[in-house]
Short mmCIF file of C-alpha atoms in Angstrom, two decimals:
data_model
loop_
_atom_site.label_atom_id
_atom_site.label_comp_id
_atom_site.label_asym_id
_atom_site.label_seq_id
_atom_site.Cartn_x
_atom_site.Cartn_y
_atom_site.Cartn_z
CA UNK A 1 -13.22 2.64 16.87
CA UNK A 2 -9.79 1.53 15.65
CA UNK A 3 -9.46 -1.51 13.39
CA UNK A 4 -6.15 -3.35 13.52
CA UNK A 5 -6.70 -5.98 10.84
CA UNK A 6 -8.65 -5.93 7.60
CA UNK A 7 -11.67 -8.24 7.73
CA UNK A 8 -11.72 -11.20 5.31
CA UNK A 9 -14.42 -9.48 3.28
CA UNK A 10 -14.69 -7.48 0.05
CA UNK A 11 -13.34 -3.92 0.04
CA UNK A 12 -13.33 -1.03 -2.42
CA UNK A 13 -10.92 1.68 -3.50
CA UNK A 14 -12.30 4.99 -2.21
CA UNK A 15 -12.92 7.61 -4.91
CA UNK A 16 -13.81 11.28 -4.25
CA UNK A 17 -16.85 11.13 -6.57
CA UNK A 18 -18.39 8.55 -4.19
CA UNK A 19 -17.64 10.23 -0.83
CA UNK A 20 -21.08 11.70 -0.28
CA UNK A 21 -22.96 8.61 -1.43
CA UNK A 22 -20.94 6.35 0.87
CA UNK A 23 -21.52 8.54 3.92
CA UNK A 24 -25.23 8.84 3.13
CA UNK A 25 -25.88 5.13 2.45
CA UNK A 26 -23.19 3.32 4.48
CA UNK A 27 -22.93 0.40 2.04
CA UNK A 28 -22.19 -3.03 3.52
CA UNK A 29 -18.45 -3.42 2.85
CA UNK A 30 -15.49 -4.91 4.67
CA UNK A 31 -13.12 -1.95 4.21
CA UNK A 32 -12.01 0.95 2.03
CA UNK A 33 -8.56 1.40 0.53
CA UNK A 34 -6.94 4.71 -0.43
CA UNK A 35 -3.72 5.64 -2.19
CA UNK A 36 -1.65 7.25 0.55
CA UNK A 37 -0.28 9.93 -1.80
CA UNK A 38 -3.79 11.30 -2.46
CA UNK A 39 -4.10 12.24 1.23
CA UNK A 40 -0.80 14.06 1.63
CA UNK A 41 -2.24 17.54 1.29
CA UNK A 42 -2.30 19.46 4.55
CA UNK A 43 -6.07 19.67 4.97
CA UNK A 44 -9.36 20.26 3.22
CA UNK A 45 -12.19 18.05 2.00
CA UNK A 46 -10.10 14.89 1.30
CA UNK A 47 -9.12 14.58 4.96
CA UNK A 48 -12.56 15.59 6.18
CA UNK A 49 -14.19 12.82 4.13
CA UNK A 50 -11.56 10.22 4.91
CA UNK A 51 -11.91 10.86 8.64
CA UNK A 52 -15.68 10.42 8.39
CA UNK A 53 -15.32 7.21 6.40
CA UNK A 54 -12.76 5.84 8.88
CA UNK A 55 -15.35 6.18 11.63
CA UNK A 56 -17.45 3.60 9.80
CA UNK A 57 -15.00 1.30 8.01
CA UNK A 58 -11.54 -0.21 8.46
CA UNK A 59 -8.95 1.52 6.25
CA UNK A 60 -6.28 0.02 4.05
CA UNK A 61 -3.54 2.55 3.29
CA UNK A 62 -1.91 1.66 -0.03
CA UNK A 63 1.23 3.50 -1.09
CA UNK A 64 2.11 3.94 -4.76
CA UNK A 65 5.11 6.26 -4.57
CA UNK A 66 7.72 4.93 -2.14
CA UNK A 67 9.92 3.35 -4.83
CA UNK A 68 10.89 0.39 -2.63
CA UNK A 69 12.59 -1.25 -5.61
CA UNK A 70 14.58 1.89 -6.39
CA UNK A 71 18.38 1.99 -6.50
CA UNK A 72 18.37 5.25 -4.56
CA UNK A 73 17.83 5.40 -0.79
CA UNK A 74 14.18 5.73 0.26
CA UNK A 75 12.87 9.30 0.33
CA UNK A 76 12.97 10.21 4.03
CA UNK A 77 10.48 13.04 3.60
CA UNK A 78 8.03 10.70 1.95
CA UNK A 79 8.48 8.15 4.74
CA UNK A 80 7.72 10.89 7.26
CA UNK A 81 4.56 11.81 5.38
CA UNK A 82 3.53 8.14 5.44
CA UNK A 83 4.23 7.90 9.14
CA UNK A 84 2.08 10.98 9.77
CA UNK A 85 -0.79 9.43 7.81
CA UNK A 86 -0.45 6.11 9.67
CA UNK A 87 -0.47 7.95 13.00
CA UNK A 88 -3.45 10.07 12.01
CA UNK A 89 -5.70 7.36 10.55
CA UNK A 90 -4.42 4.20 12.27
CA UNK A 91 -5.11 2.05 9.19
CA UNK A 92 -5.73 -1.66 9.58
CA UNK A 93 -3.15 -2.30 6.85
CA UNK A 94 -0.32 -0.53 5.03
CA UNK A 95 0.88 -1.90 1.71
CA UNK A 96 3.31 -0.92 -1.07
CA UNK A 97 4.70 -2.35 -4.31
CA UNK A 98 7.69 -4.35 -5.43
CA UNK A 99 8.58 -1.66 -7.95
CA UNK A 100 10.40 1.63 -8.40
CA UNK A 101 8.99 4.96 -9.52
CA UNK A 102 11.53 7.69 -8.76
CA UNK A 103 14.88 8.52 -10.29
CA UNK A 104 17.17 11.55 -10.60
CA UNK A 105 14.85 13.11 -13.14
CA UNK A 106 11.94 13.06 -10.70
CA UNK A 107 8.89 10.99 -9.94
CA UNK A 108 7.81 8.90 -12.94
CA UNK A 109 4.33 7.93 -11.68
CA UNK A 110 4.49 4.33 -12.85
CA UNK A 111 5.35 1.07 -11.10
CA UNK A 112 8.55 0.08 -12.87
CA UNK A 113 10.06 -3.42 -12.84
CA UNK A 114 12.94 -4.72 -10.77
CA UNK A 115 15.37 -7.47 -11.84
CA UNK A 116 15.46 -10.44 -9.47
CA UNK A 117 19.03 -11.04 -8.34
CA UNK A 118 20.72 -11.56 -4.93
CA UNK A 119 21.84 -7.90 -5.05
CA UNK A 120 18.38 -6.47 -5.72
CA UNK A 121 16.95 -8.80 -3.08
CA UNK A 122 19.33 -7.35 -0.47
CA UNK A 123 18.34 -3.83 -1.48
CA UNK A 124 14.59 -4.44 -1.33
CA UNK A 125 14.97 -6.26 2.01
CA UNK A 126 16.82 -3.29 3.49
CA UNK A 127 14.16 -0.89 2.16
CA UNK A 128 11.31 -2.96 3.58
CA UNK A 129 13.15 -3.16 6.92
CA UNK A 130 13.47 0.62 6.90
CA UNK A 131 9.78 1.18 6.10
CA UNK A 132 8.68 -1.16 8.87
CA UNK A 133 11.05 0.49 11.31
CA UNK A 134 9.90 4.03 10.50
CA UNK A 135 6.20 3.14 10.47
CA UNK A 136 6.53 0.90 13.52
CA UNK A 137 4.40 -1.78 11.91
CA UNK A 138 4.40 -4.69 9.51
CA UNK A 139 3.70 -3.84 5.87
CA UNK A 140 2.39 -5.87 2.95
CA UNK A 141 4.40 -5.97 -0.30
CA UNK A 142 2.52 -6.44 -3.57
CA UNK A 143 3.57 -8.63 -6.50
CA UNK A 144 3.97 -6.51 -9.67
CA UNK A 145 2.50 -6.72 -13.16
CA UNK A 146 5.34 -6.57 -15.71
CA UNK A 147 5.75 -6.25 -19.46
CA UNK A 148 9.44 -7.07 -19.86
CA UNK A 149 11.87 -9.60 -18.37
CA UNK A 150 15.44 -8.85 -17.24
CA UNK A 151 18.12 -11.07 -18.75
CA UNK A 152 20.10 -10.71 -15.54
CA UNK A 153 17.31 -12.12 -13.30
CA UNK A 154 18.34 -15.33 -11.56
CA UNK A 155 15.52 -15.69 -9.01
CA UNK A 156 11.88 -16.48 -9.74
CA UNK A 157 9.45 -13.78 -8.68
CA UNK A 158 7.60 -16.01 -6.20
CA UNK A 159 10.89 -17.00 -4.53
CA UNK A 160 12.02 -13.36 -4.50
CA UNK A 161 8.83 -12.29 -2.69
CA UNK A 162 8.97 -15.26 -0.31
CA UNK A 163 12.58 -14.40 0.59
CA UNK A 164 11.62 -10.77 1.31
CA UNK A 165 8.78 -11.91 3.57
CA UNK A 166 11.03 -14.43 5.37
CA UNK A 167 13.87 -11.96 5.89
CA UNK A 168 11.85 -8.86 6.86
CA UNK A 169 8.77 -10.39 8.47
CA UNK A 170 6.58 -8.36 6.09
CA UNK A 171 3.36 -9.76 4.71
CA UNK A 172 2.45 -10.00 1.04
CA UNK A 173 -0.36 -8.57 -1.00
CA UNK A 174 -1.36 -10.99 -3.75
CA UNK A 175 -2.73 -9.14 -6.78
CA UNK A 176 -4.41 -11.85 -8.84
CA UNK A 177 -4.87 -9.52 -11.82
CA UNK A 178 -1.12 -8.82 -11.75
CA UNK A 179 -0.47 -12.57 -11.68
CA UNK A 180 -2.65 -13.00 -14.76
CA UNK A 181 -1.08 -10.03 -16.59
CA UNK A 182 2.50 -11.17 -15.92
CA UNK A 183 1.72 -14.83 -16.62
CA UNK A 184 0.22 -14.12 -20.04
CA UNK A 185 2.94 -11.58 -20.85
CA UNK A 186 5.76 -13.97 -19.95
CA UNK A 187 4.14 -17.24 -21.09
CA UNK A 188 3.88 -18.63 -17.56
CA UNK A 189 1.12 -20.61 -15.88
CA UNK A 190 -0.87 -18.35 -13.50
CA UNK A 191 -2.19 -21.32 -11.51
CA UNK A 192 1.32 -22.67 -10.96
CA UNK A 193 2.33 -19.18 -9.75
CA UNK A 194 -0.56 -19.05 -7.28
CA UNK A 195 0.07 -22.61 -6.11
CA UNK A 196 3.71 -21.77 -5.35
CA UNK A 197 2.90 -18.41 -3.74
CA UNK A 198 3.66 -18.40 0.02
CA UNK A 199 0.01 -17.89 0.96
CA UNK A 200 0.63 -17.93 4.72
CA UNK A 201 2.18 -14.46 4.27
CA UNK A 202 -0.78 -13.02 2.33
CA UNK A 203 -2.72 -10.32 4.17
CA UNK A 204 -4.80 -8.98 1.29
CA UNK A 205 -5.82 -9.76 -2.27
CA UNK A 206 -6.28 -7.26 -5.12
CA UNK A 207 -8.52 -7.75 -8.14
CA UNK A 208 -8.83 -5.43 -11.15
CA UNK A 209 -9.59 -5.37 -14.86
CA UNK A 210 -6.86 -5.62 -17.50
CA UNK A 211 -6.66 -4.28 -21.06
CA UNK A 212 -5.20 -6.18 -23.94
CA UNK A 213 -2.89 -5.41 -26.86
CA UNK A 214 -0.10 -7.23 -28.74
CA UNK A 215 3.69 -7.06 -28.67
CA UNK A 216 6.16 -6.73 -31.58
CA UNK A 217 5.63 -10.38 -32.52
CA UNK A 218 1.85 -9.95 -32.51
CA UNK A 219 1.50 -11.99 -29.33
CA UNK A 220 -1.01 -11.22 -26.59
CA UNK A 221 0.14 -8.52 -24.16
CA UNK A 222 -2.03 -7.72 -21.14
CA UNK A 223 -1.98 -4.27 -19.55
CA UNK A 224 -2.75 -3.70 -15.87
CA UNK A 225 -5.32 -0.96 -16.52
CA UNK A 226 -7.68 -0.76 -13.49
CA UNK A 227 -10.40 0.64 -15.74
CA UNK A 228 -12.96 -2.15 -16.13
CA UNK A 229 -14.64 -5.11 -14.44
CA UNK A 230 -12.50 -7.99 -13.23
CA UNK A 231 -12.12 -10.32 -16.24
CA UNK A 232 -13.63 -13.83 -15.97
CA UNK A 233 -10.22 -15.57 -16.18
CA UNK A 234 -8.92 -13.47 -13.26
CA UNK A 235 -12.06 -14.31 -11.26
CA UNK A 236 -11.48 -17.98 -11.94
CA UNK A 237 -7.87 -17.71 -10.58
CA UNK A 238 -9.22 -15.75 -7.62
CA UNK A 239 -11.65 -18.57 -6.83
CA UNK A 240 -8.76 -21.02 -7.09
CA UNK A 241 -6.70 -18.84 -4.73
CA UNK A 242 -9.42 -18.56 -2.10
CA UNK A 243 -10.01 -22.30 -2.10
CA UNK A 244 -6.33 -22.64 -1.30
CA UNK A 245 -6.04 -19.82 1.25
CA UNK A 246 -9.46 -19.53 2.84
CA UNK A 247 -11.25 -16.19 2.98
CA UNK A 248 -8.95 -13.12 2.73
CA UNK A 249 -9.59 -9.35 2.57
CA UNK A 250 -10.18 -8.73 -1.14
CA UNK A 251 -10.08 -5.35 -2.86
CA UNK A 252 -11.71 -4.33 -6.12
CA UNK A 253 -9.36 -1.76 -7.69
CA UNK A 254 -10.94 0.55 -10.24
CA UNK A 255 -8.89 3.72 -10.70
CA UNK A 256 -9.57 4.84 -14.28
CA UNK A 257 -12.94 5.56 -15.91
CA UNK A 258 -14.42 5.11 -12.44
CA UNK A 259 -18.02 3.88 -12.82
CA UNK A 260 -21.15 4.56 -10.76
CA UNK A 261 -20.91 3.22 -7.22
CA UNK A 262 -23.56 0.58 -7.97
CA UNK A 263 -21.27 -1.02 -10.56
CA UNK A 264 -18.54 -1.33 -7.93
CA UNK A 265 -21.04 -2.84 -5.47
CA UNK A 266 -21.94 -5.40 -8.12
CA UNK A 267 -18.27 -6.48 -8.25
CA UNK A 268 -18.28 -6.56 -4.45
CA UNK A 269 -21.25 -8.93 -4.54
CA UNK A 270 -19.34 -11.33 -6.83
CA UNK A 271 -16.32 -11.28 -4.51
CA UNK A 272 -18.62 -11.84 -1.54
CA UNK A 273 -20.07 -14.93 -3.19
CA UNK A 274 -16.60 -16.43 -3.60
CA UNK A 275 -15.67 -15.66 0.00
CA UNK A 276 -19.01 -16.96 1.38
CA UNK A 277 -18.82 -20.08 -0.80
CA UNK A 278 -15.43 -20.89 0.66
CA UNK A 279 -16.74 -20.39 4.15
CA UNK A 280 -19.76 -22.61 3.52
CA UNK A 281 -17.61 -25.38 2.06
CA UNK A 282 -15.33 -25.23 5.08
CA UNK A 283 -18.24 -25.36 7.49
CA UNK A 284 -19.76 -28.30 5.59
CA UNK A 285 -16.57 -30.34 5.51
CA UNK B 1 23.39 -4.98 -13.77
CA UNK B 2 20.71 -3.07 -15.71
CA UNK B 3 20.79 0.26 -13.98
CA UNK B 4 17.69 2.37 -13.50
CA UNK B 5 19.46 5.32 -15.18
CA UNK B 6 19.38 3.96 -18.77
CA UNK B 7 15.85 2.67 -18.09
CA UNK B 8 14.78 6.17 -17.05
CA UNK B 9 16.52 7.80 -20.02
CA UNK B 10 14.81 5.43 -22.47
CA UNK B 11 11.51 5.92 -20.66
CA UNK B 12 11.55 9.67 -21.06
CA UNK B 13 13.12 9.84 -24.53
CA UNK B 14 11.14 7.88 -27.14
CA UNK B 15 14.05 8.26 -29.62
CA UNK B 16 16.13 5.88 -27.48
CA UNK B 17 16.05 2.12 -28.14
CA UNK B 18 14.82 -0.40 -25.55
CA UNK B 19 17.54 -0.58 -22.85
CA UNK B 20 19.93 -3.55 -23.11
CA UNK B 21 18.98 -6.55 -21.01
CA UNK B 22 15.20 -6.07 -21.20
CA UNK B 23 13.56 -8.85 -23.19
CA UNK B 24 10.34 -10.60 -24.10
CA UNK B 25 9.94 -14.32 -23.27
CA UNK B 26 11.35 -14.94 -26.76
CA UNK B 27 14.60 -13.42 -25.48
CA UNK B 28 14.49 -10.41 -27.78
CA UNK B 29 14.10 -6.67 -27.23
CA UNK B 30 10.47 -5.69 -27.83
CA UNK B 31 9.62 -2.05 -28.43
CA UNK B 32 5.87 -2.42 -27.89
CA UNK B 33 6.43 -3.95 -24.47
CA UNK B 34 8.75 -1.14 -23.38
CA UNK B 35 6.29 1.35 -24.87
CA UNK B 36 3.73 0.30 -22.24
CA UNK B 37 5.94 1.88 -19.57
CA UNK B 38 6.53 5.01 -21.66
CA UNK B 39 2.83 5.30 -22.25
CA UNK B 40 1.97 4.79 -18.56
CA UNK B 41 4.30 7.62 -17.53
CA UNK B 42 2.94 10.06 -20.09
CA UNK B 43 -0.73 9.16 -19.89
CA UNK B 44 -0.81 9.19 -16.09
CA UNK B 45 0.97 12.54 -15.83
CA UNK B 46 -1.15 14.12 -18.58
CA UNK B 47 -4.13 12.75 -16.63
CA UNK B 48 -2.87 14.43 -13.45
CA UNK B 49 -2.72 17.76 -15.32
CA UNK B 50 -6.16 17.21 -16.86
CA UNK B 51 -7.56 16.63 -13.37
CA UNK B 52 -5.98 19.83 -12.03
CA UNK B 53 -6.78 22.03 -15.07
CA UNK B 54 -10.25 20.89 -16.22
CA UNK B 55 -11.47 24.28 -17.47
CA UNK B 56 -8.20 24.97 -19.30
CA UNK B 57 -8.79 21.63 -21.00
CA UNK B 58 -12.40 22.46 -21.83
CA UNK B 59 -11.36 25.78 -23.35
CA UNK B 60 -8.79 24.34 -25.75
CA UNK B 61 -10.35 20.92 -26.32
CA UNK B 62 -8.98 17.53 -25.36
CA UNK B 63 -6.66 17.06 -28.32
CA UNK B 64 -4.96 20.45 -27.95
CA UNK B 65 -4.70 20.04 -24.17
CA UNK B 66 -3.17 16.58 -24.44
CA UNK B 67 -0.58 17.79 -26.96
CA UNK B 68 0.34 20.76 -24.77
CA UNK B 69 0.41 18.67 -21.59
CA UNK B 70 2.61 15.98 -23.20
CA UNK B 71 5.22 18.61 -24.02
CA UNK B 72 5.10 19.89 -20.43
CA UNK B 73 5.37 16.34 -19.06
CA UNK B 74 8.37 15.67 -21.32
CA UNK B 75 10.30 18.56 -19.79
CA UNK B 76 8.90 18.70 -16.25
CA UNK B 77 8.52 15.61 -14.08
CA UNK B 78 6.89 15.74 -10.65
CA UNK B 79 9.44 16.47 -7.91
CA UNK B 80 7.91 13.76 -5.75
CA UNK B 81 5.04 11.31 -5.50
CA UNK B 82 2.48 13.78 -4.12
CA UNK B 83 0.80 14.74 -7.39
CA UNK B 84 -1.51 17.41 -5.94
CA UNK B 85 1.48 19.75 -6.38
CA UNK B 86 2.25 18.64 -9.94
CA UNK B 87 1.68 21.38 -12.52
CA UNK B 88 2.56 24.40 -10.35
CA UNK B 89 4.61 25.70 -13.31
CA UNK B 90 2.10 24.60 -15.97
CA UNK B 91 0.44 28.07 -16.23
CA UNK B 92 3.87 29.61 -17.02
CA UNK B 93 4.41 26.90 -19.62
CA UNK B 94 1.03 27.71 -21.18
CA UNK B 95 2.03 31.39 -21.31
CA UNK B 96 5.16 30.47 -23.32
CA UNK B 97 3.43 27.95 -25.57
CA UNK B 98 3.11 29.67 -28.97
CA UNK B 99 0.09 27.68 -30.26
CA UNK B 100 -1.92 28.94 -27.24
CA UNK B 101 -1.09 32.60 -27.85
CA UNK B 102 -4.47 33.17 -29.55
CA UNK B 103 -6.10 32.67 -26.12
CA UNK B 104 -4.34 35.38 -24.06
CA UNK B 105 -6.51 34.68 -20.98
CA UNK B 106 -5.50 30.99 -20.87
CA UNK B 107 -2.39 31.32 -18.61
CA UNK B 108 -4.35 33.25 -15.97
CA UNK B 109 -7.22 30.81 -16.16
CA UNK B 110 -4.68 28.02 -15.55
CA UNK B 111 -3.22 30.06 -12.65
CA UNK B 112 -6.69 30.25 -11.15
CA UNK B 113 -7.08 26.48 -11.44
CA UNK B 114 -3.65 25.87 -9.86
CA UNK B 115 -4.63 28.20 -7.00
CA UNK B 116 -7.97 26.38 -6.63
CA UNK B 117 -6.17 23.08 -5.91
CA UNK B 118 -3.92 24.85 -3.40
CA UNK B 119 -6.97 26.28 -1.64
CA UNK B 120 -8.65 22.85 -1.69
CA UNK B 121 -5.69 21.07 -0.06
CA UNK B 122 -4.51 23.83 2.29
CA UNK B 123 -4.35 23.24 6.04
CA UNK B 124 -7.59 23.50 8.01
CA UNK B 125 -8.06 26.59 10.16
CA UNK B 126 -10.86 28.27 12.02
CA UNK B 127 -11.95 31.35 10.11
CA UNK B 128 -12.31 34.75 11.69
CA UNK B 129 -16.01 35.59 11.82
CA UNK B 130 -17.14 39.20 11.23
CA UNK B 131 -18.69 39.14 14.71
CA UNK B 132 -15.22 38.57 16.23
CA UNK B 133 -14.25 42.03 15.01
CA UNK B 134 -17.22 43.80 16.53
CA UNK B 135 -15.83 43.50 20.05
CA UNK B 136 -12.63 45.31 19.17
CA UNK B 137 -12.44 49.07 19.67
CA UNK B 138 -11.68 51.20 16.60
CA UNK B 139 -8.11 52.19 17.44
CA UNK B 140 -7.22 48.64 18.49
CA UNK B 141 -8.69 47.44 15.21
CA UNK B 142 -6.38 49.74 13.24
CA UNK B 143 -3.29 48.21 14.83
CA UNK B 144 -4.46 44.65 14.32
CA UNK B 145 -2.34 42.22 12.26
CA UNK B 146 -4.72 39.76 10.66
CA UNK B 147 -3.49 36.46 9.25
CA UNK B 148 -4.81 35.15 5.96
CA UNK B 149 -6.37 31.69 6.20
CA UNK B 150 -4.08 28.96 4.77
CA UNK B 151 -6.61 28.41 1.95
CA UNK B 152 -6.87 32.08 0.92
CA UNK B 153 -5.60 32.74 -2.62
CA UNK B 154 -5.80 35.82 -4.85
CA UNK B 155 -5.51 35.73 -8.62
CA UNK B 156 -5.36 39.07 -10.45
CA UNK B 157 -5.87 39.02 -14.15
CA UNK B 158 -6.27 41.44 -17.03
CA UNK B 159 -9.06 39.11 -18.16
CA UNK B 160 -12.34 38.07 -16.52
CA UNK B 161 -10.99 34.65 -15.56
CA UNK B 162 -13.27 34.29 -12.51
CA UNK B 163 -16.34 34.80 -14.65
CA UNK B 164 -14.95 32.48 -17.30
CA UNK B 165 -14.17 29.75 -14.75
CA UNK B 166 -17.61 30.07 -13.15
CA UNK B 167 -19.31 29.81 -16.54
CA UNK B 168 -17.66 26.41 -16.99
CA UNK B 169 -19.06 24.98 -13.75
CA UNK B 170 -22.46 24.47 -15.34
CA UNK B 171 -23.73 22.95 -18.56
CA UNK B 172 -24.47 24.31 -21.02
CA UNK B 173 -21.61 26.78 -20.76
CA UNK B 174 -22.55 30.33 -21.78
CA UNK B 175 -19.34 32.08 -22.73
CA UNK B 176 -19.09 35.50 -21.07
CA UNK B 177 -17.61 38.62 -22.67
CA UNK B 178 -13.83 38.17 -22.61
CA UNK B 179 -12.76 41.71 -21.76
CA UNK B 180 -12.17 43.47 -18.47
CA UNK B 181 -9.81 42.66 -15.62
CA UNK B 182 -10.78 40.75 -12.48
CA UNK B 183 -9.49 40.05 -8.98
CA UNK B 184 -10.51 36.58 -7.97
CA UNK B 185 -10.52 35.51 -4.33
CA UNK B 186 -10.53 31.84 -3.36
CA UNK B 187 -11.46 30.91 0.19
CA UNK B 188 -12.57 27.75 1.95
CA UNK B 189 -14.96 28.99 4.62
CA UNK B 190 -16.51 25.59 5.34
CA UNK B 191 -15.94 22.35 3.52
CA UNK B 192 -15.69 23.70 0.00
CA UNK B 193 -13.64 26.15 -2.01
CA UNK B 194 -15.52 29.34 -2.80
CA UNK B 195 -14.70 31.68 -5.67
CA UNK B 196 -15.57 35.37 -5.38
CA UNK B 197 -14.78 38.22 -7.76
CA UNK B 198 -13.83 41.14 -5.53
CA UNK B 199 -13.29 44.86 -6.28
CA UNK B 200 -9.68 45.95 -7.01
CA UNK B 201 -9.58 48.03 -3.80
CA UNK B 202 -10.56 45.04 -1.63
CA UNK B 203 -7.94 42.98 -3.46
CA UNK B 204 -5.23 45.57 -2.72
CA UNK B 205 -6.40 45.70 0.92
CA UNK B 206 -6.15 41.92 1.27
CA UNK B 207 -2.73 41.87 -0.38
CA UNK B 208 -1.47 44.54 2.02
CA UNK B 209 -2.77 42.57 5.01
CA UNK B 210 -1.13 39.44 3.56
CA UNK B 211 2.17 41.35 3.42
CA UNK B 212 1.96 41.86 7.18
CA UNK B 213 0.62 45.41 7.38
CA UNK B 214 -1.78 46.32 10.16
CA UNK B 215 -5.38 47.01 9.20
CA UNK B 216 -4.75 50.75 9.62
CA UNK B 217 -1.64 50.73 7.41
CA UNK B 218 -3.38 48.58 4.80
CA UNK B 219 -6.45 50.86 4.71
CA UNK B 220 -4.28 53.96 4.39
CA UNK B 221 -2.30 52.50 1.50
CA UNK B 222 -5.46 51.51 -0.38
CA UNK B 223 -7.14 54.89 0.23
CA UNK B 224 -4.30 56.72 -1.51
CA UNK B 225 -5.17 54.82 -4.71
CA UNK B 226 -8.94 54.34 -4.19
CA UNK B 227 -10.25 57.43 -2.28
CA UNK B 228 -13.80 55.98 -2.06
CA UNK B 229 -12.61 52.74 -0.42
CA UNK B 230 -14.57 51.74 2.72
CA UNK B 231 -12.18 49.64 4.82
CA UNK B 232 -14.83 48.66 7.38
CA UNK B 233 -17.20 47.24 4.78
CA UNK B 234 -14.34 45.48 2.99
CA UNK B 235 -13.10 43.94 6.22
CA UNK B 236 -16.50 42.57 7.14
CA UNK B 237 -17.06 41.28 3.62
CA UNK B 238 -13.66 39.56 3.40
CA UNK B 239 -14.04 38.07 6.88
CA UNK B 240 -17.47 36.78 5.91
CA UNK B 241 -15.88 34.94 2.99
CA UNK B 242 -13.44 33.22 5.37
CA UNK B 243 -10.33 35.05 4.18
CA UNK B 244 -8.72 35.33 7.65
CA UNK B 245 -7.91 32.93 10.46
CA UNK B 246 -9.38 33.49 13.84
CA UNK B 247 -7.58 35.85 16.22
CA UNK B 248 -5.15 34.27 18.59
CA UNK B 249 -6.00 34.77 22.26
CA UNK B 250 -3.29 37.38 22.60
CA UNK B 251 -4.57 39.47 19.69
CA UNK B 252 -8.18 39.15 20.77
CA UNK B 253 -7.25 40.70 24.09
CA UNK B 254 -5.76 43.82 22.47
#
């Protein structure tokens, strides 16, 4: 059966090492999310498994390579590949990043930062318009985690994202770990960021674990690492977010040093408690 | 405006300073902050190679592999965001990498691993079953043009790379004798990639078919080099491994 919206429940990133276990046990989960680029081979086991999983769960298709923040025009071939995937799997959601990752030298495989100016805003708006036109659907755009600031930036990130959503009609993906990483890295208040975030546009939340190091001045520098449990301070901001927004589809992202499936389900349980708690409070009030 | 060109140049060349206009909240350039991006690019691309070439990595050890892969990453970026294709030229790089010259089988082993990923991700197709051939009369069979399945790959090596690769699929690894050439066939008959070491004559037969020769022409060419070759047995064996796609209606009616 097709799913056209993600349920306001916990979801997990789908990893090949868990395919068989998921199909055998059908764990109780709201949805699975995959990186679109990992399913752009022509055939074989990845598609076979994804098709089987889509028969049982809603799918969130999450792109990591479109370079929406890039100075160059969007890669038409890549857009076509995305459209083919959307047509084939009919995901409940498609999302991408406010970042760039391709340049003349090739694909750099990282989500690189964009300065926030009226000119870059126009460019990102036109790229999001193009994506939505080619895919024939609304997309979600994710807030980035960043390690540097641009001197030329004149617009605050929250306002930049809100303007993109207002001008293109796209939704937003609020990554609370990214909020925490950027807030610590740039000496900002993560709660103030969340409280100003245009939550009526948010269609999904991401949670992940960060790593920690220091910068040249010996000050705390958080790294968006996706290789551990969600840190307690991120969970606390997530709880704060959900109280403000109500229950939202919430993904646990764990892409490096992927643990046993049971560890992921333990994170899912914690997310479920936050979502259920919000629901109960709303019903009680 | 800070263009993405100087950012990219500084990202890929660690000798360059942090690009102008990028600052910490203190308003100063900060090399450790910019190094996070440099590190992400290198570590993620080395990781993509490690995922595609796991046995190559096991054979040389993690430290050696990472050093070799970093040099490859520095000179060869992915052409696009679909990383299953990244590293197609890595085996050739390994062949030209002087510190790896003590392991002469390493480039072919890497070629086998690159081919394995291609077989894994190739388009789905219905394989020709040996029984499909039994209904075709002998002379019609000789004029048949078979099509290789999209997942079929052949790797010829002067080293026993198929045996070596297979030995690394189990723990503990028992290292086989490292002499003798091999023809390795990769097929994907059902859900999974299958590796088979096939005789040189069968390999030549399959290559000839892949070049568009009819079964009769292919058999004849192989028999001139391998007089004992049994084309019928080879055909049934190769079909059983899923090397060919099913006959189109038109061909089946021949």
